[in-house]
Coordinates of N, CA, C and O in Angstrom, one line a residue:
M6 N 1.0 -1.5 -0.2 CA 0.0 0.0 0.4 C 0.7 1.4 0.1 O 1.3 1.1 1.2
T7 N 0.8 1.9 -1.0 CA 0.9 3.1 -1.1 C 1.0 4.4 -0.5 O -0.3 4.5 -0.2
V8 N 1.6 5.2 0.6 CA 0.9 6.3 1.1 C 0.9 7.5 0.3 O 1.9 8.0 -0.4
D9 N -0.3 7.7 -0.2 CA -0.4 9.2 -0.9 C -0.2 10.4 0.0 O -1.1 10.8 0.4
R10 N 0.8 11.0 0.0 CA 1.4 12.3 0.4 C 0.7 13.7 -0.1 O 0.4 13.3 -0.9
R11 N 0.5 14.2 0.8 CA -0.2 15.7 0.5 C 0.9 16.8 1.2 O 1.5 16.4 2.1
Y12 N 0.3 17.3 0.4 CA 1.6 18.9 0.7 C 0.2 20.2 1.1 O -0.2 20.1 0.6
D13 N 1.4 21.2 1.7 CA 0.7 22.7 1.8 C 1.7 23.4 1.3 O 3.3 23.1 1.1
V14 N 1.6 24.5 0.9 CA 2.4 25.7 0.8 C 3.0 26.5 2.1 O 1.7 27.1 2.3
D15 N 3.5 26.6 2.3 CA 4.3 27.3 3.4 C 4.3 28.7 3.2 O 5.5 29.2 2.5
W16 N 3.7 29.7 3.7 CA 4.2 30.9 3.3 C 4.2 32.1 4.2 O 4.5 33.9 4.2
T17 N 5.2 31.5 5.2 CA 5.7 32.0 6.0 C 6.4 33.4 5.7 O 6.9 34.6 6.2
D18 N 7.5 33.1 4.6 CA 8.9 33.8 3.9 C 7.3 34.4 2.4 O 8.0 33.4 1.4
E19 N 6.8 35.1 2.4 CA 5.7 35.6 1.1 C 6.6 35.4 -0.1 O 6.1 35.3 -1.4
N20 N 8.3 36.0 -0.1 CA 8.9 36.3 -0.9 C 9.5 34.9 -1.6 O 10.0 34.4 -2.5
N21 N 9.4 33.6 -0.6 CA 9.4 32.9 -1.0 C 9.3 31.9 -0.1 O 9.9 30.7 0.9
P22 N 7.8 30.9 -0.9 CA 6.8 30.2 -0.9 C 7.8 29.1 -0.5 O 8.3 28.5 -1.4
R23 N 6.9 28.0 0.3 CA 7.9 26.1 0.5 C 7.1 25.3 0.8 O 5.7 25.6 1.4
I24 N 7.6 24.5 0.0 CA 6.1 23.3 -0.4 C 6.3 22.5 1.2 O 7.6 22.4 0.9
V25 N 5.3 21.6 2.1 CA 5.7 21.5 2.8 C 4.9 20.0 3.0 O 3.5 20.1 2.4
I26 N 4.8 19.2 3.6 CA 4.1 17.9 3.9 C 2.9 18.3 4.5 O 3.6 19.0 5.6
A27 N 1.5 18.0 4.4 CA 0.7 18.5 5.1 C 0.3 17.9 6.3 O 0.9 16.6 6.2
Q28 N -0.5 18.2 7.0 CA -0.5 17.7 8.5 C -1.9 16.7 8.2 O -2.6 17.0 7.2
P29 N -1.8 15.7 8.8 CA -3.3 14.6 8.6 C -4.4 15.1 9.1 O -4.4 16.7 9.7
G30 N -5.4 15.6 8.0 CA -6.5 15.6 7.5 C -6.7 17.4 7.7 O -7.6 18.2 8.2
D31 N -5.4 18.1 6.9 CA -5.1 19.3 6.6 C -6.4 19.9 5.5 O -6.5 18.9 4.3
Q32 N -7.0 20.1 5.4 CA -8.3 20.6 4.8 C -7.7 21.6 3.3 O -8.3 21.0 2.3
H33 N -6.9 21.8 3.4 CA -6.1 22.5 2.3 C -5.3 21.7 1.7 O -4.2 21.8 0.8
A34 N -4.9 20.4 2.2 CA -3.9 19.7 1.5 C -4.0 19.4 0.0 O -4.8 18.9 -0.6
M35 N -3.1 18.9 -0.9 CA -3.3 19.3 -2.3 C -1.8 18.3 -2.9 O -0.9 17.9 -1.9
T36 N -1.8 17.7 -3.6 CA -0.8 16.9 -4.8 C 0.6 18.3 -4.5 O 0.4 19.4 -4.6
L37 N 1.4 17.4 -4.3 CA 2.7 17.9 -5.4 C 2.7 19.7 -5.8 O 2.8 20.2 -6.5
A38 N 2.1 18.5 -7.4 CA 2.2 19.0 -8.6 C 0.7 20.8 -8.1 O 1.5 21.8 -8.9
E39 N -0.1 20.2 -7.6 CA -1.1 21.8 -7.2 C -0.4 22.6 -6.4 O -0.2 23.8 -6.5
A40 N 0.3 21.7 -5.4 CA 1.1 23.4 -4.6 C 2.6 24.0 -4.9 O 2.3 24.9 -5.2
Q41 N 3.0 23.2 -6.4 CA 3.7 23.9 -7.5 C 3.1 24.7 -8.5 O 3.5 25.8 -8.6
A42 N 2.3 24.7 -8.8 CA 1.2 25.7 -9.7 C 0.9 26.7 -8.9 O 0.6 27.5 -9.5
I43 N 0.3 26.4 -7.6 CA -0.4 27.4 -6.9 C 1.3 28.7 -6.4 O 1.3 30.0 -6.9
I44 N 2.8 27.9 -6.6 CA 3.5 29.4 -6.0 C 3.7 29.7 -7.7 O 4.3 30.9 -7.9
N45 N 4.0 29.0 -8.6 CA 4.2 29.4 -10.1 C 3.3 30.5 -10.4 O 3.5 31.9 -10.9
E46 N 1.7 30.7 -9.9 CA 0.7 31.4 -9.8 C 0.9 32.3 -9.8 O 0.8 33.6 -10.1
A47 N 1.2 32.7 -8.1 CA 1.6 33.6 -7.4 C 2.9 34.2 -7.9 O 3.2 35.2 -8.0
R48 N 4.4 33.8 -8.3 CA 5.6 34.5 -8.9 C 5.0 35.1 -10.4 O 5.4 36.3 -10.0
D49 N 4.0 34.6 -11.1 CA 3.6 35.3 -12.4 C 3.0 36.6 -11.7 O 2.8 37.4 -12.7
E50 N 2.2 37.0 -10.4 CA 1.0 37.6 -10.4 C 2.0 39.2 -10.0 O 1.9 40.5 -10.2
D51 N 3.8 38.9 -9.6 CA 4.6 39.9 -9.4 C 4.8 40.6 -10.3 O 5.1 40.6 -11.6

């Protein structure tokens, strides 16, 4: 059985968001690709 890891984006440093492993039960958890896409979109807005 493979564990489907879920990720979240850490915005502590708004200029350098980091992808972190989400806590169990995190409502905002997403796939690695989704987290990367959110960071890319945020960079495009600047």
